[in-house]
Tab-separated table of C-alpha atoms in Angstrom:
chain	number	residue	atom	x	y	z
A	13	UNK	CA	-95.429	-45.021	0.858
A	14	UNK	CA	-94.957	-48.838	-0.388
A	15	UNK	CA	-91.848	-49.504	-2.377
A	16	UNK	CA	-92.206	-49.935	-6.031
A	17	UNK	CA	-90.422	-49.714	-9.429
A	18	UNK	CA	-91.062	-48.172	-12.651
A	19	UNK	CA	-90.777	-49.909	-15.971
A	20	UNK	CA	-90.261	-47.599	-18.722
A	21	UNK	CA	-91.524	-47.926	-22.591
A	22	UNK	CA	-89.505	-44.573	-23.854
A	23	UNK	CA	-90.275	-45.766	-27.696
A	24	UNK	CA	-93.351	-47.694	-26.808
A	25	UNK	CA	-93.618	-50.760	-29.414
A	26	UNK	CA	-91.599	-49.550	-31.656
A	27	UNK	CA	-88.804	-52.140	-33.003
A	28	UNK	CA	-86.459	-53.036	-35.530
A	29	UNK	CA	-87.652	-56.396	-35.120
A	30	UNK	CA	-91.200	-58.038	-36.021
A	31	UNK	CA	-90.654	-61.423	-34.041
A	32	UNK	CA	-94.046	-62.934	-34.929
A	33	UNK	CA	-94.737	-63.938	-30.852
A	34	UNK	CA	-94.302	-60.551	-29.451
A	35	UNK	CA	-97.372	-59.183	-27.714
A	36	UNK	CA	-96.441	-56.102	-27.399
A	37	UNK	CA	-95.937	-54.745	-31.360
A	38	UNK	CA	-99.685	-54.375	-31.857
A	39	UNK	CA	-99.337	-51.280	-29.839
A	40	UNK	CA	-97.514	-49.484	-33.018
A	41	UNK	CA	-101.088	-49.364	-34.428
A	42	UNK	CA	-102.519	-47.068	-31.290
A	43	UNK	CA	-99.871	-44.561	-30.833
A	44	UNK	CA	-97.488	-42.430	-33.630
A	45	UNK	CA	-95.095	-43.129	-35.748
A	46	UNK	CA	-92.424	-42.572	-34.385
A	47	UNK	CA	-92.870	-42.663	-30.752
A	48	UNK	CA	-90.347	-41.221	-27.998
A	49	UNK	CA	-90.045	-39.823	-24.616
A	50	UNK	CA	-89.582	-36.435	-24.572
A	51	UNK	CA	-87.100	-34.690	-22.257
A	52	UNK	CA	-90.377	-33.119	-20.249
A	53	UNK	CA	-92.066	-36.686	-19.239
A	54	UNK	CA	-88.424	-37.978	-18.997
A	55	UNK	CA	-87.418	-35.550	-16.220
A	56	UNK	CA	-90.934	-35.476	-14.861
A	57	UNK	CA	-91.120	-39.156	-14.272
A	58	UNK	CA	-87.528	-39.278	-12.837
A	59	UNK	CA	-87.458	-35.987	-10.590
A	60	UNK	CA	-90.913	-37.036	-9.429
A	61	UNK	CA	-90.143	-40.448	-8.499
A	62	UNK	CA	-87.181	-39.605	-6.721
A	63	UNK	CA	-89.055	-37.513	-4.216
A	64	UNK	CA	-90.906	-40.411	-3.055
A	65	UNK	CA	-89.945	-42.628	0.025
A	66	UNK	CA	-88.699	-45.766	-1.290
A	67	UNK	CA	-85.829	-46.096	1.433
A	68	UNK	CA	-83.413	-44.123	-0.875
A	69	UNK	CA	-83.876	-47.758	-3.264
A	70	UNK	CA	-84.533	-46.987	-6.829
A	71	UNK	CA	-84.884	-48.953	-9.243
A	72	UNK	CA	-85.268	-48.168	-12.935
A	73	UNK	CA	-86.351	-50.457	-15.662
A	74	UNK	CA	-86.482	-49.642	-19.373
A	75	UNK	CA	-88.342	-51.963	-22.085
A	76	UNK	CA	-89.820	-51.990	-25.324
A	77	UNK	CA	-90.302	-51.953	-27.923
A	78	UNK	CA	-85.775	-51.631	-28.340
A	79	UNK	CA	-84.597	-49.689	-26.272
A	80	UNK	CA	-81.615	-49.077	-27.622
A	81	UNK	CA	-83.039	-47.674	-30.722
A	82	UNK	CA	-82.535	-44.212	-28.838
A	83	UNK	CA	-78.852	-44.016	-28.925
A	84	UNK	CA	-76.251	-43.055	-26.200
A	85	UNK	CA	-77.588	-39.333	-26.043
A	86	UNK	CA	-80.607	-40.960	-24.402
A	87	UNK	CA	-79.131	-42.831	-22.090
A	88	UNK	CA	-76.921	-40.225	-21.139
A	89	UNK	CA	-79.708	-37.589	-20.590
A	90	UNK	CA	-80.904	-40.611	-18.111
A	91	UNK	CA	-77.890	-40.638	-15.967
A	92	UNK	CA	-77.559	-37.130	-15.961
A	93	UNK	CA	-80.777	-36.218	-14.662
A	94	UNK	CA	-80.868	-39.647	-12.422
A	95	UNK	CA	-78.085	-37.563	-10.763
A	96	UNK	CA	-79.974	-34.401	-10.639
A	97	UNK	CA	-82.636	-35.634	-8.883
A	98	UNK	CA	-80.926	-38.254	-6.263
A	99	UNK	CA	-81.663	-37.677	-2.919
A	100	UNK	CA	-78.480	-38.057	-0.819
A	101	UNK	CA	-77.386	-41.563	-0.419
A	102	UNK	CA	-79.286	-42.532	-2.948
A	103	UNK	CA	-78.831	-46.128	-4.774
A	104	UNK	CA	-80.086	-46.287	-8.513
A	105	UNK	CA	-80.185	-49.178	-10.550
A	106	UNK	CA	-80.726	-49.197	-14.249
A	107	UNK	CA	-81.862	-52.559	-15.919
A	108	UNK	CA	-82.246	-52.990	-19.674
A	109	UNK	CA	-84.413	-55.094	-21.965
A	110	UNK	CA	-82.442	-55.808	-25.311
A	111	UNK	CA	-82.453	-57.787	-28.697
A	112	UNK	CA	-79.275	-57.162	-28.614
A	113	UNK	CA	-79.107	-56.592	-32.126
A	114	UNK	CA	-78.236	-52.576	-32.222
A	115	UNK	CA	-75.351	-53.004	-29.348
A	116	UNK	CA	-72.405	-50.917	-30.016
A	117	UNK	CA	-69.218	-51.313	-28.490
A	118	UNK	CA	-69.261	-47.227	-27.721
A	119	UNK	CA	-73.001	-48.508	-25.986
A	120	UNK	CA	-71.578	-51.285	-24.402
A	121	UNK	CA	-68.884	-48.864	-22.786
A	122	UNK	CA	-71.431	-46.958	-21.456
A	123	UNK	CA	-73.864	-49.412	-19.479
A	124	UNK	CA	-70.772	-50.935	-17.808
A	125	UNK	CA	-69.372	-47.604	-16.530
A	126	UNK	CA	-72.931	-46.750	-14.741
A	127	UNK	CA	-73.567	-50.827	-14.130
A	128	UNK	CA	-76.953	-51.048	-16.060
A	129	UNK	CA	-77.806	-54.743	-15.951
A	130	UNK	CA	-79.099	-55.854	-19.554
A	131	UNK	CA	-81.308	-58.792	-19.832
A	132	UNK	CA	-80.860	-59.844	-23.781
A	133	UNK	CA	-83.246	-62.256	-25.742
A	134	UNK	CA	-81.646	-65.461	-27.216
A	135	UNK	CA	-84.066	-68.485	-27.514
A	136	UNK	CA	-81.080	-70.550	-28.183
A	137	UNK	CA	-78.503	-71.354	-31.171
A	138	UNK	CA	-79.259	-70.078	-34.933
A	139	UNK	CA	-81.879	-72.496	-36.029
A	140	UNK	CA	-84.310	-72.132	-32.975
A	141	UNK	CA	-83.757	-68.257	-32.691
A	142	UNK	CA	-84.153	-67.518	-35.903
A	143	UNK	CA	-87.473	-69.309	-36.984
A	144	UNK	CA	-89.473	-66.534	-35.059
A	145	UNK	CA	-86.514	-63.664	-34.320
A	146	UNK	CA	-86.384	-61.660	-37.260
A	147	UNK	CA	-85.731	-58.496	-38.101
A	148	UNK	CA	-88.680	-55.716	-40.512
A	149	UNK	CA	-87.226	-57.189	-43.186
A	150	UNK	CA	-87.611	-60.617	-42.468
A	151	UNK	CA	-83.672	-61.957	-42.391
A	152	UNK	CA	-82.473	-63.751	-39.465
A	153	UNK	CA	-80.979	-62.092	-35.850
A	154	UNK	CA	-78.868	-64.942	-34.585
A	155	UNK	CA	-75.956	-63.363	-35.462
A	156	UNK	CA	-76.613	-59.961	-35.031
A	157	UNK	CA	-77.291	-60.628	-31.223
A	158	UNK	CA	-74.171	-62.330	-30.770
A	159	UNK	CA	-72.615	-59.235	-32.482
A	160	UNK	CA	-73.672	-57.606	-29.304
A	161	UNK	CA	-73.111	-59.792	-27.004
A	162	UNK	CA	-69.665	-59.730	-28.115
A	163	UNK	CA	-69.683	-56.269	-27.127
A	164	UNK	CA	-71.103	-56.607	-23.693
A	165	UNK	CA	-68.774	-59.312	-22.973
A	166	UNK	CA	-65.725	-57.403	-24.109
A	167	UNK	CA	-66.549	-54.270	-22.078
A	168	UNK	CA	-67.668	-56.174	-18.846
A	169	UNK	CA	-71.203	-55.549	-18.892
A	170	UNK	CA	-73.405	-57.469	-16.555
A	171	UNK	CA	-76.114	-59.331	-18.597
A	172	UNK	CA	-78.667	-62.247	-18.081
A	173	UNK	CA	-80.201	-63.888	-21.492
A	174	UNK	CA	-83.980	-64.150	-22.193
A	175	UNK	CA	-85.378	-67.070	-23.543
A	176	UNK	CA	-88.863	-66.949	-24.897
A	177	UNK	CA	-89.817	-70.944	-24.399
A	178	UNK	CA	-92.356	-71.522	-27.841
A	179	UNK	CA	-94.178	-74.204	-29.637
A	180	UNK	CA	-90.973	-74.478	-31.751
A	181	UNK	CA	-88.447	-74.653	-29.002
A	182	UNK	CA	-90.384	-76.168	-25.451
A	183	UNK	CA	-89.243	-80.047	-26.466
A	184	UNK	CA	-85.189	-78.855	-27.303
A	185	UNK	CA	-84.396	-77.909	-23.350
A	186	UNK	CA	-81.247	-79.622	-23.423
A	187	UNK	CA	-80.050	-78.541	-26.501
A	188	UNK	CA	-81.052	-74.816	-26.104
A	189	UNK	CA	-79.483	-75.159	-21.987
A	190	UNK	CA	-76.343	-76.647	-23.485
A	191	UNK	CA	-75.860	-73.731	-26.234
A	192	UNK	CA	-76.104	-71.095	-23.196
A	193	UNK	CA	-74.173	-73.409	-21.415
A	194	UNK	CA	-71.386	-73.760	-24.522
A	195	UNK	CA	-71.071	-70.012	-24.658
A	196	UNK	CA	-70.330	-69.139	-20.832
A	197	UNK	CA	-73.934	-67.820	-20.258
A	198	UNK	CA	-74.664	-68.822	-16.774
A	199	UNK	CA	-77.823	-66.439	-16.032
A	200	UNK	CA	-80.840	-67.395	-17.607
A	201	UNK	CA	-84.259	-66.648	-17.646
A	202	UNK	CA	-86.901	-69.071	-19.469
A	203	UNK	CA	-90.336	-67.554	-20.573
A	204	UNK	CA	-93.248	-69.196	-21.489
A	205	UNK	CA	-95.030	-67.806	-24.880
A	206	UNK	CA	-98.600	-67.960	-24.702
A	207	UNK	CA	-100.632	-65.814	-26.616
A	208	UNK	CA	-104.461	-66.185	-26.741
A	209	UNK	CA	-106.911	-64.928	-30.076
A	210	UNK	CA	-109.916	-63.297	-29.031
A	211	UNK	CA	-111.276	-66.614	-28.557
A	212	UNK	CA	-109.310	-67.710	-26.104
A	213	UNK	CA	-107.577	-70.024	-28.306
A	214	UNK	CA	-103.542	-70.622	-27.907
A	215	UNK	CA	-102.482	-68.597	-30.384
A	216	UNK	CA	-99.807	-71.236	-32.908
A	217	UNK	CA	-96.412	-70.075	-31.187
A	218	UNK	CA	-97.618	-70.871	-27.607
A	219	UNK	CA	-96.972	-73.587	-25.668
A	220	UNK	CA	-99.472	-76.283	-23.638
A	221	UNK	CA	-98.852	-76.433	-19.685
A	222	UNK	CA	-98.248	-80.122	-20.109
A	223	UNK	CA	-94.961	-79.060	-22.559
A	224	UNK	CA	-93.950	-76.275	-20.391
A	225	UNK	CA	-94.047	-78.889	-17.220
A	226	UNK	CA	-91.646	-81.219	-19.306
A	227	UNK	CA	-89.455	-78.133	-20.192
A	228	UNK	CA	-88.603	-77.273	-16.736
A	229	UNK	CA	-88.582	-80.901	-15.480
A	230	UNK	CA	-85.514	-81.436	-18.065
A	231	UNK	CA	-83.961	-77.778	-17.514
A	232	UNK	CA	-83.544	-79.162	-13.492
A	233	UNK	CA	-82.459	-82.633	-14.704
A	234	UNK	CA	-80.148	-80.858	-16.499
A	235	UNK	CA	-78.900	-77.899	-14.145
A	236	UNK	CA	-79.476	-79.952	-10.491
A	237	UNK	CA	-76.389	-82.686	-12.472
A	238	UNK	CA	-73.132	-80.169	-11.746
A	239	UNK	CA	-74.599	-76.429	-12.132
A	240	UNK	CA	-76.302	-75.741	-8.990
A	241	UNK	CA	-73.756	-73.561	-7.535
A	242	UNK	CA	-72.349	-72.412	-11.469
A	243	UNK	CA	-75.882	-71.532	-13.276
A	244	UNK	CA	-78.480	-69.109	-11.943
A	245	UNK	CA	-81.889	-69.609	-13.740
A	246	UNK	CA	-84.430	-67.098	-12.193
A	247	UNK	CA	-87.494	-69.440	-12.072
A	248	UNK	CA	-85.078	-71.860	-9.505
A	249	UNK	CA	-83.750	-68.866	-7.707
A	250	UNK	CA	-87.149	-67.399	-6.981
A	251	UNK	CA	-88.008	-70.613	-5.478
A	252	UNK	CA	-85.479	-70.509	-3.464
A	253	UNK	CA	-85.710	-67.245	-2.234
A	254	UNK	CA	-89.181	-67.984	-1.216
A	255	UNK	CA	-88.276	-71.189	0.612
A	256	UNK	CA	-84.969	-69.759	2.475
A	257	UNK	CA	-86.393	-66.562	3.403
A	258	UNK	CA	-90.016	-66.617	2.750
A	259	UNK	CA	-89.958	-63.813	0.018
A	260	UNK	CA	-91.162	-63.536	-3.769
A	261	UNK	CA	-88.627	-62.384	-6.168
A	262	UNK	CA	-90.984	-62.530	-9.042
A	263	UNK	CA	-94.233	-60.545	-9.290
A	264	UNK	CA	-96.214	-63.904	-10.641
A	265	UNK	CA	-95.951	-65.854	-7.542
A	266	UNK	CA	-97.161	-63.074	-5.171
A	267	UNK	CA	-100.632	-62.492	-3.790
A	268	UNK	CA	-100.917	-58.799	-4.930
A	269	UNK	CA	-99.724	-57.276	-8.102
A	270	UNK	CA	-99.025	-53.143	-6.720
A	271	UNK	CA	-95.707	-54.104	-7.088
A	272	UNK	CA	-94.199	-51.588	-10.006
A	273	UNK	CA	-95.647	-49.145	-12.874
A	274	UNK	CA	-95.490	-49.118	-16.813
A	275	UNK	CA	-94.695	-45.711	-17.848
A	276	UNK	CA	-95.473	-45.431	-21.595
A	277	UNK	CA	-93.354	-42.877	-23.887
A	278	UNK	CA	-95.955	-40.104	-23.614
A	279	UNK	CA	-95.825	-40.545	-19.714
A	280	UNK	CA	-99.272	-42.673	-19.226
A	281	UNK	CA	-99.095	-44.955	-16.710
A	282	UNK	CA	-100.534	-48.170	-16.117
A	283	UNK	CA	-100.662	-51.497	-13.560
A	284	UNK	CA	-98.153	-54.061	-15.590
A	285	UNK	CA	-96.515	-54.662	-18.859
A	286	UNK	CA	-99.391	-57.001	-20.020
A	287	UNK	CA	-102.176	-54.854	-19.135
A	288	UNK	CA	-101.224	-51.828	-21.296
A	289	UNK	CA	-104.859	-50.345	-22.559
A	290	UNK	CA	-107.209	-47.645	-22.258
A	291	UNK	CA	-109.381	-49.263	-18.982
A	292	UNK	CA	-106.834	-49.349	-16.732
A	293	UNK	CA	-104.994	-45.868	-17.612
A	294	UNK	CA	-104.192	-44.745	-14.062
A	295	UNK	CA	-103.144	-41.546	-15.258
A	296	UNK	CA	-99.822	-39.359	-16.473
A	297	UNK	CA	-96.285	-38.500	-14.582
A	298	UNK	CA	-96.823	-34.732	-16.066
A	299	UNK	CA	-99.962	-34.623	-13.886
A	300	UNK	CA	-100.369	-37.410	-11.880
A	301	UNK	CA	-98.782	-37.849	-8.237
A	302	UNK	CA	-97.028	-40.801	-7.340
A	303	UNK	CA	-99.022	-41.036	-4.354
A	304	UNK	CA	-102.580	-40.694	-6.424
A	305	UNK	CA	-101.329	-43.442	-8.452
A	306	UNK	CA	-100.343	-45.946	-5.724
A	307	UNK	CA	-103.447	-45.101	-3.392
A	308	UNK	CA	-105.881	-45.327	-6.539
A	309	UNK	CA	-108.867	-47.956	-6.707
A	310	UNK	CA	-108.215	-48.754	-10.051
A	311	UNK	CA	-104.480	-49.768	-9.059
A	312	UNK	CA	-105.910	-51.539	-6.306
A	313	UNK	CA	-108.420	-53.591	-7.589
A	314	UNK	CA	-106.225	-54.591	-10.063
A	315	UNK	CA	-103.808	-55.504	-7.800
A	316	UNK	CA	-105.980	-57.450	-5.032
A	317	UNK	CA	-107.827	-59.642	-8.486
A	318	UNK	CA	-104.521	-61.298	-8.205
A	319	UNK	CA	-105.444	-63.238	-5.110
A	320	UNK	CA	-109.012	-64.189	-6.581
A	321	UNK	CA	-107.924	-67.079	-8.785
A	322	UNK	CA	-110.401	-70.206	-9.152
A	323	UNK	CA	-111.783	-71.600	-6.386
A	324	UNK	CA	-110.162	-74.861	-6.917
A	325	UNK	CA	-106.966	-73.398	-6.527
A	326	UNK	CA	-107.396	-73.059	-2.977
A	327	UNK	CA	-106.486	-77.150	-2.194
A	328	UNK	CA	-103.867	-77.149	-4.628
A	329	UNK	CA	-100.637	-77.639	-2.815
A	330	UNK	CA	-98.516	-75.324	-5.404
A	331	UNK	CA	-100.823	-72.391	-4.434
A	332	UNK	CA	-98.136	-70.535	-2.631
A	333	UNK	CA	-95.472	-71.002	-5.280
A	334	UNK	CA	-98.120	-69.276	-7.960
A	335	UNK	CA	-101.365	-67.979	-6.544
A	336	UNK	CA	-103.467	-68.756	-9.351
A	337	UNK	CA	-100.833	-67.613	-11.834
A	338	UNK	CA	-99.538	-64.630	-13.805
A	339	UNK	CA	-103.307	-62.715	-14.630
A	340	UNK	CA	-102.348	-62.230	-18.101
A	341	UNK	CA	-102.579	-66.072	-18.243
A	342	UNK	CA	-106.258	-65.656	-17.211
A	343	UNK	CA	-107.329	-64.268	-20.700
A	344	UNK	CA	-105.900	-61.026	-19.715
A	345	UNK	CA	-109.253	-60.738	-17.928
A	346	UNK	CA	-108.621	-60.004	-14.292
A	347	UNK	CA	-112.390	-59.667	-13.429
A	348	UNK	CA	-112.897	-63.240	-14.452
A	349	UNK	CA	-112.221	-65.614	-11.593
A	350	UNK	CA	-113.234	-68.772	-13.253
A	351	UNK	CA	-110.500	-69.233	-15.568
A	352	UNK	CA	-107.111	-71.272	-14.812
A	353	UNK	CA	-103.622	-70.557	-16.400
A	354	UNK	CA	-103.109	-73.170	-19.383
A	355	UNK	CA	-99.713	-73.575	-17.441
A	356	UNK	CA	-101.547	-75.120	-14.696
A	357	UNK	CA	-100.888	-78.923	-15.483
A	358	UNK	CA	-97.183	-77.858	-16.499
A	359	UNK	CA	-96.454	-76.367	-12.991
A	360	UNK	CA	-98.057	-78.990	-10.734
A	361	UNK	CA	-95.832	-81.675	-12.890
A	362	UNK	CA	-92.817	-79.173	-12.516
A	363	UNK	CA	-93.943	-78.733	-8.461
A	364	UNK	CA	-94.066	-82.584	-7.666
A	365	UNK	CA	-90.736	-83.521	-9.674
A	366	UNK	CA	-88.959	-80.677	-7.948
A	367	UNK	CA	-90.070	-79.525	-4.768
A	368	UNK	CA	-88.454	-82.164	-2.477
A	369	UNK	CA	-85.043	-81.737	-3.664
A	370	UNK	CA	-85.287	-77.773	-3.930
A	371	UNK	CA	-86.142	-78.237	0.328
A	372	UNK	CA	-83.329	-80.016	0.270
A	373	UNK	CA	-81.193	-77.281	-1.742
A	374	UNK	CA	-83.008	-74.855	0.632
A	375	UNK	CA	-81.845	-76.327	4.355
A	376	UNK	CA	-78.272	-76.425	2.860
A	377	UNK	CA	-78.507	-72.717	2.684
A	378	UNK	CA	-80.028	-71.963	5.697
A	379	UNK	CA	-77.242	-73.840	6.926
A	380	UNK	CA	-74.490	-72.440	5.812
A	381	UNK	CA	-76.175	-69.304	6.670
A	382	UNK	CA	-75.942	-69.596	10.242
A	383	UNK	CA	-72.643	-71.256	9.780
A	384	UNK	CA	-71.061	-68.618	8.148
A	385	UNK	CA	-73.356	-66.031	10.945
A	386	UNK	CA	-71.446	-67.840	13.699
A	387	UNK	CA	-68.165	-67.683	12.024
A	388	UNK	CA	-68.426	-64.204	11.772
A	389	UNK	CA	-69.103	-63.454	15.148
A	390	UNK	CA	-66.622	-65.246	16.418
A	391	UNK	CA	-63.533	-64.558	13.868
A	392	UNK	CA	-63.139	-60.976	14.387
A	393	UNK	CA	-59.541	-61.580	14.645
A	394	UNK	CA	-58.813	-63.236	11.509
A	395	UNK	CA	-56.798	-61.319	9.045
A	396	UNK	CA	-58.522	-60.224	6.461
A	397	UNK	CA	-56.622	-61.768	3.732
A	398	UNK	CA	-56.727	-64.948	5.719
A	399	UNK	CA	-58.573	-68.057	4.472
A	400	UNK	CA	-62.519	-68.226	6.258
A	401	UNK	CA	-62.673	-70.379	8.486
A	402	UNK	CA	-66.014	-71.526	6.959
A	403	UNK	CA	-64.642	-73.816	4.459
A	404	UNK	CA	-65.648	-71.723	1.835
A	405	UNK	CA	-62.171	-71.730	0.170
A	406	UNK	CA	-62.314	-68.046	0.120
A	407	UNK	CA	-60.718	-65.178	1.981
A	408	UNK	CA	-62.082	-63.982	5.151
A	409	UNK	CA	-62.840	-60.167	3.762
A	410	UNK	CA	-64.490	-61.794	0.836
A	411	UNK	CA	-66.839	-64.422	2.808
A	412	UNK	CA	-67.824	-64.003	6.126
A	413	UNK	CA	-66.620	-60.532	6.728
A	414	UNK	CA	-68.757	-59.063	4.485
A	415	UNK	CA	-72.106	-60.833	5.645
């Protein structure tokens, strides 16, 4: 069976925010009031999943909606029957989607002792966060996230930030990189908003390709100065990836999009986060095989539409860094193969600034890979607390020993 991953609603939409961008809150208006996973489609989904082949790899992501709005019992009922259902030798990993706003330090304590990696949203300091981050009741978040953030960092819990890149933010890249920068955040991930009426309109809080272009054309000014080897951003590291070993790291620049599942609270499952809706219901973990869903048509044709983007994509020279573009971005119409991301202009701009000196970037590591391949072979009698012979600075068990 082809690998994949799940990404789990358990509470659906439901929030103790109302950031005016989010796409996903309009689903609060299809399903109950108070929606949670029960314990049934929670061990169902898990015990199920864990008796397919996926090379004893698996990998476990939980959205909203918060999260976090189900308290430590919840999480704990995860872990426990995680462990249940492991086949031997089996490597889970947990990752988290957050505001960040309802993280306790007793929380916090518990993500870092069973390493759940937490992406949090921040889109930057107070004034830019706040104008579209608030919470029901319509008073700011700023604060409250760094409440929790607080707690993450005091208890050692791995975490990237999330920054949703709107119409309010995309021409402050410096300042928002700087704040991260200020504040010892050194993973980051950088979304684009856009949002389309039923017109296909840019809804007020999106951004224009040309602005998002500019946006990442500063963020590398910015990061390719001193912070190459000190700041990840996941947009530059996926590039990377792809150019050193010829892999995607992100499902948006990929040919084919059977690469994970949504499982909603009530155990429905669908094709992607952004596709969420009655057509493409592929069925339910109570009753559904994993296998049936994988090997279904509708899962299938969704997936291959990725690959039939506009036809004058095919002479663009980006086309392997994008393939036509996230299908959400195509007016969350997957059947129509005449319309182009908005981002379009934004990544060619980003794609011709960039490229040459991320090729550059890229032979360095290939070269230090087989450097630091040839050191190993031939430094078997180093000591282990020894220096590397490398270069690297570090100590032989922590460089090329461990390749």
């Amino acid at each position: 069976m082809k690998s994949f991953s799940l990404l789990i609603k358990p509470v659906s939409a439901d929030c103790n925010l109302r950031c005016e961008y989010c796409f996903y809150i309009d689903h609060l208006d299809t399903v109950e009031k108070k929606p949670r996973m029960s314990d049934s489609s929670l061990e169902s989904m898990i015990a199920s999943y864990m008796q397919t082949d996926q090379n004893n790899q698996y990998a476990f992501g939980w959205q909203g909606g918060e999260p976090t709005l189900l308290g430590l019992n919840f999480w704990e009922k995860v872990v426990e029957l995680q462990t249940k259902h492991a086949p031997p030798g089996a490597v889970i990993s947990n990752g988290l989607q957050t505001n960040g706003t309802l993280i306790t330090d007793e929380l916090a304590k518990f993500f870092t002792e069973y390493k759940f990696l937490l992406g949090v949203s921040l889109d930057g300091p107070p004034d830019i966060h706040d104008f579209y981050r608030k919470t029901i009741g319509n008073t700011p978040t700023h604060n409250l996230v760094m409440r929790g953030i607080e707690n993450l960092k005091k208890n050692d819990v791995e975490f990237n930030i999330l920054t949703l890149v709107n119409e309010k933010s995309v021409k402050k890249t410096t300042e928002i990189y700087q704040y991260l920068k200020e504040h010892e955040f050194y993973y980051h991930q950088y979304i684009p908003c856009v949002e389309f009426d039923e017109y296909y309109n840019l809804k007020p809080y999106s951004i224009t390709g040309e602005d998002w272009g500019t946006f990442l054309c500063e963020l590398f000014d910015n990061w390719i100065k001193t912070d190459v080897n000190k700041v990840s951003i996941r947009l530059f590291d996926s590039i990377l990836n792809y150019l050193v070993y010829g892999k995607y790291s992100v499902c948006y620049m990929g040919n084919d999009c059977c690469q994970y599942f949504v499982v909603e609270y009530d155990g429905s499952v669908y094709p992607c986060d952004f596709f969420v809706r009655e057509d493409l219901l592929l069925g339910n973990v109570k009753t559904t095989s994993w296998d049936a869903l994988i090997h279904s048509n509708k899962f299938l044709d969704f997936g291959s539409s990725k690959a039939k983007w506009n036809k004058t994509c095919i002479e663009c020279p980006f086309i392997q860094f994008c393939h036509g573009d996230c299908q959400k971005f195509r007016f969350n119409d997957f059947q129509n193969l005449d319309i182009i991301s908005p981002l379009c202009k934004g990544w060619k701009k980003f794609y011709t600034y960039t490229l040459p000196r991320f090729k550059i970037i890229a032979k360095t590591i290939k070269d230090n890979n087989k450097i630091h391949s040839q050191v190993h072979i031939k430094s078997k009698k180093i000591g282990r607390n020894e220096l590397c012979p490398c270069g690297s600075g570090k100590k032989y068990k922590n460089c090329c020993l461990s390749l």
